[in-house]
PDB file of C-alpha atoms in Angstrom:
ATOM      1  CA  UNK A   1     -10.824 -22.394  -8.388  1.00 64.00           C
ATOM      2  CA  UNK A   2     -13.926 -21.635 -10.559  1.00 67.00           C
ATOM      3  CA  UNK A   3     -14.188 -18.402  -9.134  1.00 64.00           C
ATOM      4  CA  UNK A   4     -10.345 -17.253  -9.797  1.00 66.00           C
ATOM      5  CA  UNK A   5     -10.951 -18.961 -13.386  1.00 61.00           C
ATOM      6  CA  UNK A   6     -13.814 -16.676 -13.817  1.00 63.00           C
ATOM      7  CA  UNK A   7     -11.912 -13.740 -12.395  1.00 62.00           C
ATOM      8  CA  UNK A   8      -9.334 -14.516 -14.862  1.00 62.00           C
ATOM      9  CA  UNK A   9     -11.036 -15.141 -17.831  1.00 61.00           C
ATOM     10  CA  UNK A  10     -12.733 -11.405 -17.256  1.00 66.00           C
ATOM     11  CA  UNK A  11      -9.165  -9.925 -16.892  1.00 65.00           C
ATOM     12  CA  UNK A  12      -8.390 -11.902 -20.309  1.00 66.00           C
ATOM     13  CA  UNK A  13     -11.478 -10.007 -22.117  1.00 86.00           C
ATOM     14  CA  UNK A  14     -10.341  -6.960 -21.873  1.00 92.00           C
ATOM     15  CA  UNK A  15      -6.877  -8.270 -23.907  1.00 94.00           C
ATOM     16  CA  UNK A  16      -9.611  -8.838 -26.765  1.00 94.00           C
ATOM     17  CA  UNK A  17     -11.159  -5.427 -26.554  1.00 96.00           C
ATOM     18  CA  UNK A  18      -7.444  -3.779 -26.518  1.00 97.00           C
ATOM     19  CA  UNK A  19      -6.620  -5.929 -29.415  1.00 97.00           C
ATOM     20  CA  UNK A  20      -9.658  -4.920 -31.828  1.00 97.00           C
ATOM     21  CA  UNK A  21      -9.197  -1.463 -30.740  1.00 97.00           C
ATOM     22  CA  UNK A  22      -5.406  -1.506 -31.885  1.00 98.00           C
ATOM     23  CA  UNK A  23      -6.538  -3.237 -35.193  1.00 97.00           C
ATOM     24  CA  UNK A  24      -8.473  -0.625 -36.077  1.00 96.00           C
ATOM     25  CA  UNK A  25      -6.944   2.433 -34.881  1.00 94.00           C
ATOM     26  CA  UNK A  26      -3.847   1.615 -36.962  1.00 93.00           C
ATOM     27  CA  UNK A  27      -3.768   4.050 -40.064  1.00 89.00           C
ATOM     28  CA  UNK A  28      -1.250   1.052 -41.774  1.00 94.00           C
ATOM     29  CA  UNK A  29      -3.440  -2.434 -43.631  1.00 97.00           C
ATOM     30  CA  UNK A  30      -2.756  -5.074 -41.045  1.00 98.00           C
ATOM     31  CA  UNK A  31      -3.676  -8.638 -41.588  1.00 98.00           C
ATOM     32  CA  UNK A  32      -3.083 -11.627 -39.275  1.00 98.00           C
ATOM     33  CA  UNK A  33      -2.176 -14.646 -40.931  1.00 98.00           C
ATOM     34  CA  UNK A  34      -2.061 -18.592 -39.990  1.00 97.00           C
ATOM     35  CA  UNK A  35       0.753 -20.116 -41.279  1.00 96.00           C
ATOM     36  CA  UNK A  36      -0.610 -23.256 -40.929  1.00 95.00           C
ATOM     37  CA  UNK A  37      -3.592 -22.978 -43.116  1.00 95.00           C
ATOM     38  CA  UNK A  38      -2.350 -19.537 -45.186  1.00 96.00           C
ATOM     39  CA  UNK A  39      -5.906 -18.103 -44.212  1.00 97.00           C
ATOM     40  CA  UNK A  40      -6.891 -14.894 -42.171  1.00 98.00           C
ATOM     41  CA  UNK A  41      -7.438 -14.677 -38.995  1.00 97.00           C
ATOM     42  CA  UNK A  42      -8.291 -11.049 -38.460  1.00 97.00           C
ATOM     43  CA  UNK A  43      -7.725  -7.747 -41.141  1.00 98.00           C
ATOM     44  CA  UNK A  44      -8.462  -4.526 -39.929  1.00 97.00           C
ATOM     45  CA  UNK A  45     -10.625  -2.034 -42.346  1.00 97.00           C
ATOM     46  CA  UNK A  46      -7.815  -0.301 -43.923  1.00 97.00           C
ATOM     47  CA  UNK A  47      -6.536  -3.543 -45.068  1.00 98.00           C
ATOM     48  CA  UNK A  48     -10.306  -4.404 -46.575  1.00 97.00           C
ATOM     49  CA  UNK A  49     -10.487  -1.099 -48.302  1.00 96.00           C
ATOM     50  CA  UNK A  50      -6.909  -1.494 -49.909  1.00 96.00           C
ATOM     51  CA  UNK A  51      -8.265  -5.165 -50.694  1.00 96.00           C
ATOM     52  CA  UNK A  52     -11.359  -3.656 -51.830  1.00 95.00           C
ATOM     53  CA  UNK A  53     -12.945  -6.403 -50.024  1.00 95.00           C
ATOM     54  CA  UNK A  54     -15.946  -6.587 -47.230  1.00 94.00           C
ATOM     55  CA  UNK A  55     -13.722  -6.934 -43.873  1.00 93.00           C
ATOM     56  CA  UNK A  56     -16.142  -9.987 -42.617  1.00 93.00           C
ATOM     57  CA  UNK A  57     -15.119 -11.732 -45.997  1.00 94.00           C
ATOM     58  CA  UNK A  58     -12.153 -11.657 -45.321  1.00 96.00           C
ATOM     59  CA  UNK A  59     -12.013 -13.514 -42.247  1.00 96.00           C
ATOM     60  CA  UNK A  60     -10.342 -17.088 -42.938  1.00 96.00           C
ATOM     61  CA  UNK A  61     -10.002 -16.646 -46.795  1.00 96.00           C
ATOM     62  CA  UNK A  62      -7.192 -17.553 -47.904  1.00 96.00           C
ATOM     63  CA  UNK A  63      -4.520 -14.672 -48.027  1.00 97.00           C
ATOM     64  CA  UNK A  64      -2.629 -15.643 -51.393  1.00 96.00           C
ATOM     65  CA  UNK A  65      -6.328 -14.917 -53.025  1.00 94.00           C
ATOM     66  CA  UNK A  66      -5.960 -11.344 -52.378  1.00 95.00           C
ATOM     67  CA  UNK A  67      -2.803 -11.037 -54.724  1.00 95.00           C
ATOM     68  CA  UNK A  68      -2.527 -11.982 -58.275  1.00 92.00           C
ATOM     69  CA  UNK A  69      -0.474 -15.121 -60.198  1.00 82.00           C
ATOM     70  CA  UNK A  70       0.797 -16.425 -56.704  1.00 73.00           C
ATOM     71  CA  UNK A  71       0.969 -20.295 -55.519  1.00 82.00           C
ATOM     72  CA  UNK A  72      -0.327 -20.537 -52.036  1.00 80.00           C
ATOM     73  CA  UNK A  73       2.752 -22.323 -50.398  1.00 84.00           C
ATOM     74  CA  UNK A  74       5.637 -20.117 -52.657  1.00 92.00           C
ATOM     75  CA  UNK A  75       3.536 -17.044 -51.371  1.00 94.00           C
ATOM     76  CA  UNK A  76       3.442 -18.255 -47.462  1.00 94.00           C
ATOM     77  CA  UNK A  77       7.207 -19.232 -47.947  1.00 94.00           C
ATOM     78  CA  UNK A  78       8.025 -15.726 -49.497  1.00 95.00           C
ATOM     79  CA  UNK A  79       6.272 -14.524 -46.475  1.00 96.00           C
ATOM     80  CA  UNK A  80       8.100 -16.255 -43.750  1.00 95.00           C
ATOM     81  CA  UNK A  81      11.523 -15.744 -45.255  1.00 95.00           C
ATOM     82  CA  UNK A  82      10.720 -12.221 -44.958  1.00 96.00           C
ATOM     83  CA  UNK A  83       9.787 -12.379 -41.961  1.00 95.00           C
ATOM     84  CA  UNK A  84      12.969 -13.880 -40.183  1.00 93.00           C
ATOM     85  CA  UNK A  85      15.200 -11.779 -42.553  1.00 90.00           C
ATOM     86  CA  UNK A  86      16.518  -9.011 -39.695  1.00 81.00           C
ATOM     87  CA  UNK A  87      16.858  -6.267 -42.041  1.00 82.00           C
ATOM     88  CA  UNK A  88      13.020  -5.718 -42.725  1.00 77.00           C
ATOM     89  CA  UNK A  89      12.309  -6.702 -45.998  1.00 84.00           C
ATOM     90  CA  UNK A  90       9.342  -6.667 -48.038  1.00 94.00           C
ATOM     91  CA  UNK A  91       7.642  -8.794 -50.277  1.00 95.00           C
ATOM     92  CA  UNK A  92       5.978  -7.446 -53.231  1.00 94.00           C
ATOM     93  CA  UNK A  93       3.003  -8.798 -54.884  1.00 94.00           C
ATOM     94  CA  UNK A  94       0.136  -6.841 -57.418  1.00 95.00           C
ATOM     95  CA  UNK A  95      -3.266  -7.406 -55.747  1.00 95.00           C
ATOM     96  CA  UNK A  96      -5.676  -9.431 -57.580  1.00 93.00           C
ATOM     97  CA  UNK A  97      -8.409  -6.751 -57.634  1.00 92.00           C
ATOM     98  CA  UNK A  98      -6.453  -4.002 -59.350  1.00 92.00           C
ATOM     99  CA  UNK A  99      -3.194  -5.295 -60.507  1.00 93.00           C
ATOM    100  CA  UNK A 100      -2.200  -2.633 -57.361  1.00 94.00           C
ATOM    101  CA  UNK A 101       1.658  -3.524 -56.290  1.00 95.00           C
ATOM    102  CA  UNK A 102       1.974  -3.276 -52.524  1.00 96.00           C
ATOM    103  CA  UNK A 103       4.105  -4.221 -50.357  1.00 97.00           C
ATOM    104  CA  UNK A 104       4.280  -7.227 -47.273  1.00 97.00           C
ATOM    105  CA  UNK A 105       6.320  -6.314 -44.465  1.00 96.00           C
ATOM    106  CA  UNK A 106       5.482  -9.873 -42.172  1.00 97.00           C
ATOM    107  CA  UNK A 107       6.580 -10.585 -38.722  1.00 95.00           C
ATOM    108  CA  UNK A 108       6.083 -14.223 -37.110  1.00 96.00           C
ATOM    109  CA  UNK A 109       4.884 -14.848 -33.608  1.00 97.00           C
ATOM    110  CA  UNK A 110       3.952 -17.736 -31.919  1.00 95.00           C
ATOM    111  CA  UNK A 111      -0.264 -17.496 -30.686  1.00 95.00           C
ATOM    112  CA  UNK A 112      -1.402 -19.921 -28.538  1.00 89.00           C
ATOM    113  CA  UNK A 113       0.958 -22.290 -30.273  1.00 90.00           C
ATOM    114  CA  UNK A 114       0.484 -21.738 -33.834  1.00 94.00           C
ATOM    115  CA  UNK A 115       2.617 -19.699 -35.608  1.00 96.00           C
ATOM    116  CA  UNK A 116       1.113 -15.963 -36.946  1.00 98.00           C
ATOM    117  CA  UNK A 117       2.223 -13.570 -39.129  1.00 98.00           C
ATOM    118  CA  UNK A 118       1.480 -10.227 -38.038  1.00 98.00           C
ATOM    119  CA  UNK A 119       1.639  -8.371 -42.096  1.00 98.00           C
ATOM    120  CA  UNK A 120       1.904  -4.571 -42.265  1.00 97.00           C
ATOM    121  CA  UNK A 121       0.859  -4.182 -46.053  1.00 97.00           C
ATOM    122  CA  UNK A 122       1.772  -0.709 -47.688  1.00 96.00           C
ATOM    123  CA  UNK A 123       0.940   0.833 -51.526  1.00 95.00           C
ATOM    124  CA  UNK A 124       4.277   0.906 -53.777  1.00 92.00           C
ATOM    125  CA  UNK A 125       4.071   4.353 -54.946  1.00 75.00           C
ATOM    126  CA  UNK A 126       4.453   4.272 -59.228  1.00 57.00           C
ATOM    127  CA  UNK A 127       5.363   7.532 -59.292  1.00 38.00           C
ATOM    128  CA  UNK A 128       8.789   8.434 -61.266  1.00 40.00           C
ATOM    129  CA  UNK A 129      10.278  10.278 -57.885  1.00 35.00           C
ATOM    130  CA  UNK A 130       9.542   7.824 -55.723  1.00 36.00           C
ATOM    131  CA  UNK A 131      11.203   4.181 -54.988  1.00 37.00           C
ATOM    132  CA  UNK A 132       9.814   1.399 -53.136  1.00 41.00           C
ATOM    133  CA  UNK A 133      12.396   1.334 -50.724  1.00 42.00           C
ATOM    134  CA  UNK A 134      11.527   5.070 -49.445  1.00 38.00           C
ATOM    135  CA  UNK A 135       8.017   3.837 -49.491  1.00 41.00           C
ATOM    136  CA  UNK A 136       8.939   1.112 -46.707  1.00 41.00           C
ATOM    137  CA  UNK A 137      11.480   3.457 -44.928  1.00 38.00           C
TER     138      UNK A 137
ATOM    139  CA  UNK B   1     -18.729 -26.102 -18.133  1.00 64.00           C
ATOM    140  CA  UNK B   2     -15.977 -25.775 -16.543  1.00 66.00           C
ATOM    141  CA  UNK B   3     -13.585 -27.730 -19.295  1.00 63.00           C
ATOM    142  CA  UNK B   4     -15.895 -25.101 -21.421  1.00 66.00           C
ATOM    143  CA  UNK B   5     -14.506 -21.926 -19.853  1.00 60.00           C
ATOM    144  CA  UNK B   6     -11.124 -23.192 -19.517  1.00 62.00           C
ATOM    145  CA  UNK B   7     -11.329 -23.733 -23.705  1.00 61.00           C
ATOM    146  CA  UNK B   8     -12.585 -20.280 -23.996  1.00 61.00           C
ATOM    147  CA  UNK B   9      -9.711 -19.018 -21.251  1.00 61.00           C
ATOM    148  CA  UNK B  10      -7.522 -20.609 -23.761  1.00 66.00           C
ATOM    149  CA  UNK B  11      -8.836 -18.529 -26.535  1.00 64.00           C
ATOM    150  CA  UNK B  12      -8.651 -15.305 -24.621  1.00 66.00           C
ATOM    151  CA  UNK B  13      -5.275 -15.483 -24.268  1.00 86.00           C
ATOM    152  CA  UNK B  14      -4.209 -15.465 -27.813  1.00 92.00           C
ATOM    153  CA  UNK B  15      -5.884 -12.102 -28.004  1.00 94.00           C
ATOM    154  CA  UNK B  16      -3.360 -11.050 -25.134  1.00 94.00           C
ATOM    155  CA  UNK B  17      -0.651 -12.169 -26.871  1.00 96.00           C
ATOM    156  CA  UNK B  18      -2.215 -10.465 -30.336  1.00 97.00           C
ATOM    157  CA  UNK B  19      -2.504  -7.399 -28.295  1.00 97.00           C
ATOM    158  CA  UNK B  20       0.749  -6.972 -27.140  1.00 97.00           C
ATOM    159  CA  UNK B  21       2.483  -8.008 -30.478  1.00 97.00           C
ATOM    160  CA  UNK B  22      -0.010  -5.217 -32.309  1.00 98.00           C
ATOM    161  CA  UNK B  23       0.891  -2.819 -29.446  1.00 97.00           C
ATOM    162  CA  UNK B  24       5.068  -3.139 -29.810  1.00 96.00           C
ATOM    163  CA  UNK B  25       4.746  -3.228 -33.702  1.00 94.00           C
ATOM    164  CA  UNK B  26       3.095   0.239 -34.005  1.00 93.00           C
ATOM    165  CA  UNK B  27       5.645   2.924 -35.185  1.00 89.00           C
ATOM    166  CA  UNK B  28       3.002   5.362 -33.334  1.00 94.00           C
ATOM    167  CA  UNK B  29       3.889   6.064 -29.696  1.00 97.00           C
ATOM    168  CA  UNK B  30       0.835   4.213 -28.079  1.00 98.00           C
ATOM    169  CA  UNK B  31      -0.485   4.512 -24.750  1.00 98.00           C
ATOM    170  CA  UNK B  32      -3.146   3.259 -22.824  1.00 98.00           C
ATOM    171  CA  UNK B  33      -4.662   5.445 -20.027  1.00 98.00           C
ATOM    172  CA  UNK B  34      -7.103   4.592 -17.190  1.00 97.00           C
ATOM    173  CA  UNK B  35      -9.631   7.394 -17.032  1.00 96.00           C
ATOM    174  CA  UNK B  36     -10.332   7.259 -13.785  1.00 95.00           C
ATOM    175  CA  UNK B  37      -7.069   7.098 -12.257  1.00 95.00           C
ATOM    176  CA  UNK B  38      -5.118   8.721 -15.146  1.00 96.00           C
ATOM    177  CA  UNK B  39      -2.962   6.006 -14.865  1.00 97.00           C
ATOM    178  CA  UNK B  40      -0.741   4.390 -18.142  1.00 98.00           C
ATOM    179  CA  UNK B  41      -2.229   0.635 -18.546  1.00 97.00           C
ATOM    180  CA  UNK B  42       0.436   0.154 -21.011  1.00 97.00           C
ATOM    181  CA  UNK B  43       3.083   2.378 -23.330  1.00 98.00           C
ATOM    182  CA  UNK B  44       4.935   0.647 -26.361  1.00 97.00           C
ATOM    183  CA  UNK B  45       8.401   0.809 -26.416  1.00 97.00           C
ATOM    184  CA  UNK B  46       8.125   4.072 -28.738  1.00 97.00           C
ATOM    185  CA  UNK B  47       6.354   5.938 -26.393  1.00 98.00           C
ATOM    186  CA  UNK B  48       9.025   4.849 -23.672  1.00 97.00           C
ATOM    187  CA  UNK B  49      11.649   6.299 -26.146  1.00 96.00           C
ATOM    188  CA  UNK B  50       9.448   9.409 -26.885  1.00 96.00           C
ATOM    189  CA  UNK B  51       9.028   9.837 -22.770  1.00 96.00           C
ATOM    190  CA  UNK B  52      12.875   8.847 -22.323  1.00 95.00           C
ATOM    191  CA  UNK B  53      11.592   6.284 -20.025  1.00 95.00           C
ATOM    192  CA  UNK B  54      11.713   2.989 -19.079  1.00 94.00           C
ATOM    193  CA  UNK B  55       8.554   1.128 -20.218  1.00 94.00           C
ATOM    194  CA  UNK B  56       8.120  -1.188 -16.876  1.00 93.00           C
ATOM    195  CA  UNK B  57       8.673   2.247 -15.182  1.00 94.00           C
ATOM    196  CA  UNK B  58       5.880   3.501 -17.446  1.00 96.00           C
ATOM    197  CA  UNK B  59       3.213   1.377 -16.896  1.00 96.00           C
ATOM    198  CA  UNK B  60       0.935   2.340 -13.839  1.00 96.00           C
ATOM    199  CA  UNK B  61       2.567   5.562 -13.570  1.00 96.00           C
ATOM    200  CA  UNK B  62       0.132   8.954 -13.908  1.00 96.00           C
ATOM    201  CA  UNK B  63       0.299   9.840 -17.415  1.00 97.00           C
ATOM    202  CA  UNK B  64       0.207  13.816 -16.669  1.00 96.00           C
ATOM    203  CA  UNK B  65       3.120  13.188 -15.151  1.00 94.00           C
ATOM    204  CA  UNK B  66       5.109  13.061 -18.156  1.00 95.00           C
ATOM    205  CA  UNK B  67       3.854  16.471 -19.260  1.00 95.00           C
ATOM    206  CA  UNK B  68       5.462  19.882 -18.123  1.00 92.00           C
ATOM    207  CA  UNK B  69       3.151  21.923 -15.751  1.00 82.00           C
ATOM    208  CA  UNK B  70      -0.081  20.100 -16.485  1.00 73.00           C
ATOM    209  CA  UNK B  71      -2.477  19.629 -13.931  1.00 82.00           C
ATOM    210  CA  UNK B  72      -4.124  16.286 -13.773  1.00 80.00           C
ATOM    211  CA  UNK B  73      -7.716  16.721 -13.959  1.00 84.00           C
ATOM    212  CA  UNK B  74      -7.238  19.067 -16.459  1.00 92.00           C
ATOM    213  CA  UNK B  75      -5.029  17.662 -18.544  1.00 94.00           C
ATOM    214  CA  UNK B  76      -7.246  14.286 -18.385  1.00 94.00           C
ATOM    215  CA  UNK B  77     -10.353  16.827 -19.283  1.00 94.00           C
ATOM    216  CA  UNK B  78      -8.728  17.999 -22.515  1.00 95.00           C
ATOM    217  CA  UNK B  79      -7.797  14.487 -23.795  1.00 96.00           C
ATOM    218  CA  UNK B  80     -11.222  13.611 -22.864  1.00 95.00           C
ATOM    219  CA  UNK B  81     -12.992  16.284 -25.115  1.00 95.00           C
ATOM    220  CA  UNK B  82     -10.484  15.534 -27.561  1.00 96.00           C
ATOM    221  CA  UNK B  83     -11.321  12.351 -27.751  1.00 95.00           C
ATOM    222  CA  UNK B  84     -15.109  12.930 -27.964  1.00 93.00           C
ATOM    223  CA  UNK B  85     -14.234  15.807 -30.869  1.00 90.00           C
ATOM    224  CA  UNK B  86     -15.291  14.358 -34.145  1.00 81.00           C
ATOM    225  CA  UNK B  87     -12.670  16.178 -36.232  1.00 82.00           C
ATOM    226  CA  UNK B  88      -9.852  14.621 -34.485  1.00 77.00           C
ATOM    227  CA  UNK B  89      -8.351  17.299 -32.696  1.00 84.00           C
ATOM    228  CA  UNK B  90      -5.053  17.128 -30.764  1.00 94.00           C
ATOM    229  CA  UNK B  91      -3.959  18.096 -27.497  1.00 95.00           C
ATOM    230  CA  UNK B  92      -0.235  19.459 -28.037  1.00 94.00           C
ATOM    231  CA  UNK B  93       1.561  19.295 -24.623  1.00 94.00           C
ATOM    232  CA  UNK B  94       5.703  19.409 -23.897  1.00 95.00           C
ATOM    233  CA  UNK B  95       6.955  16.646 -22.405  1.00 95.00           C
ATOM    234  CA  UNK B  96       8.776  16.827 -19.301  1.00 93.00           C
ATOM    235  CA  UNK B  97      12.151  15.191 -19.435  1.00 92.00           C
ATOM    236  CA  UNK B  98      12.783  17.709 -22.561  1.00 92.00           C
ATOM    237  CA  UNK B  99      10.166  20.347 -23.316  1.00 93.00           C
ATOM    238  CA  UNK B 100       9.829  18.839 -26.331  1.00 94.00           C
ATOM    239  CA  UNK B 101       6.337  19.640 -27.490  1.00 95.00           C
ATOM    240  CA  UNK B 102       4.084  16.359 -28.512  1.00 96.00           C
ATOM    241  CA  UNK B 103       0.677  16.011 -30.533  1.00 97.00           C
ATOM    242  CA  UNK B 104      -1.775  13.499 -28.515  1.00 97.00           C
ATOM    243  CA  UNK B 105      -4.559  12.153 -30.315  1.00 96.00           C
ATOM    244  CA  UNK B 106      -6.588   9.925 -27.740  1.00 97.00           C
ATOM    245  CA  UNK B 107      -9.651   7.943 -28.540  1.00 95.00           C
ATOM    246  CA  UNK B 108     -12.209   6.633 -25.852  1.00 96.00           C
ATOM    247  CA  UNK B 109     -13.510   2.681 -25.268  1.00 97.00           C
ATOM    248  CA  UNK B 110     -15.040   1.013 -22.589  1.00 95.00           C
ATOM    249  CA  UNK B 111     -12.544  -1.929 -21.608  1.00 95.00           C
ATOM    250  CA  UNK B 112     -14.196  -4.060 -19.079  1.00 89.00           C
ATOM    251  CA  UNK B 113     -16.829  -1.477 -17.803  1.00 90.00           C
ATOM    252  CA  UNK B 114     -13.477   0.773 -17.603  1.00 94.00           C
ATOM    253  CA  UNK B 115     -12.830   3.832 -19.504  1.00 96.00           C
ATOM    254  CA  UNK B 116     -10.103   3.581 -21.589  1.00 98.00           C
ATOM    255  CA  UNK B 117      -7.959   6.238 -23.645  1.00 98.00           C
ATOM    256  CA  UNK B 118      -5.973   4.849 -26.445  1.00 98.00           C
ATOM    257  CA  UNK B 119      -3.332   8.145 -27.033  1.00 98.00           C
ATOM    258  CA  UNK B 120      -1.305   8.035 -30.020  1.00 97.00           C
ATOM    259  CA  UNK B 121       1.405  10.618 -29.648  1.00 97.00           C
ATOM    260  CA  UNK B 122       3.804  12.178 -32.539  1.00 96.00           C
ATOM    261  CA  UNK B 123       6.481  14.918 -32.301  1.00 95.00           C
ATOM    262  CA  UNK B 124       5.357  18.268 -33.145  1.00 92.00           C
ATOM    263  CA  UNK B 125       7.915  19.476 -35.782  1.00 75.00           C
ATOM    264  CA  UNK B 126       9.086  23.466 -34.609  1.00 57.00           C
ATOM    265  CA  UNK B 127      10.633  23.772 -38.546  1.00 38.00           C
ATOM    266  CA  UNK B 128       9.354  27.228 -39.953  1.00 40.00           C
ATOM    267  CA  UNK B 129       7.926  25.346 -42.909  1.00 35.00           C
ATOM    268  CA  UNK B 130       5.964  22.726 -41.388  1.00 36.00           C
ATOM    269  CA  UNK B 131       3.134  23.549 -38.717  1.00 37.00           C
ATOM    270  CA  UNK B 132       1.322  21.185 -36.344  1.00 41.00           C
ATOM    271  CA  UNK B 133      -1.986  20.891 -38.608  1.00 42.00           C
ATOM    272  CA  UNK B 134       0.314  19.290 -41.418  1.00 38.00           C
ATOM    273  CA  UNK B 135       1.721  16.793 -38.745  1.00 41.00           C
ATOM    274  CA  UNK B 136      -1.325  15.784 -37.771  1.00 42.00           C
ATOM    275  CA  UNK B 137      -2.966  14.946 -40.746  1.00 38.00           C
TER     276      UNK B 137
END
């Protein structure tokens, strides 16, 4: 039994290996989230350079930090609600380094038993041409 | 130890389930390829619809074989040095249900002592206006 266990606990490594590499080969911000305790479990580097943040910091902070004016459980609920809502929508929020609007697009999962939200995180484009709904299309 | 390892089992399988959530939210037609068997470890459901394929049907399947007139070892050679080219180079290949010509951008890891190609995989637009460079990028 200690042997299979092993054998099976190798074949579940390689899950974590395929998962980091994902993170980081995605060219969108990702950021896992624990809806439990609001904090981070993992953000990939394109999601600490938007955050203009060290990607090791970020690990368990708490994600409402990273946007401006917003009360931790309003912010998770914001996220959730957007999260079951089927047809995709975003929440907005300015980020607290740079004022920055960008855009939330969470999905929930369940992880081992806790709940996650998986949050794609775009730039809102400012520009006069351009809406934030093209931005997220 | 061995309540030890089965606590650290547990953990490995929330990266499993992280994986596969990361893998079926990309937009990008992912798919992971065993170097040495040029076998598909997994496709995402938009590289089943980019394949016209069944995903299930996908997975262990040789990945040249969804290319027109491609030979194996070659075609494994080219995403190979593709991968190992710094600039990011594609390998542009039709597929074979269609003809329809695809970009594949594959990057290298070791998974488990394994060698592992993570292809990301985008239409090549045949518009006079656009060309494949503009795709890429």
């Amino acid at each position: 039994a200690q042997l299979a266990l092993e054998k099976d606990y190798e074949g579940q490594r390689v899950f974590e290996t395929r998962y980091r590499v994902l993170l980081e080969a995605s060219n969108e911000a990702l950021v896992l989230v624990d809806v439990g305790t609001g904090r981070i479990l993992d953000a990939n580097s394109a999601a600490a350079k938007l955050f203009h943040a060290g990607q090791a910091a970020l690990s368990n902070s708490a994600f409402t930090q990273e946007f401006e004016g917003r009360k931790r459980a309003d912010f998770l609920d914001s996220l959730i609600r957007a999260a079951e809502d089927e047809s995709g929508q975003a929440v907005v929020a300015p980020l607290r380094r740079n004022g920055q609007e960008v855009a939330i697009r969470p999905s929930a999962f369940r992880n081992a038993g806790e709940r996650v939200l998986l949050c794609r995180i775009h730039r809102t484009e400012s520009g006069p041409t351009t809406s934030v709904k093209q931005d997220l299309s």
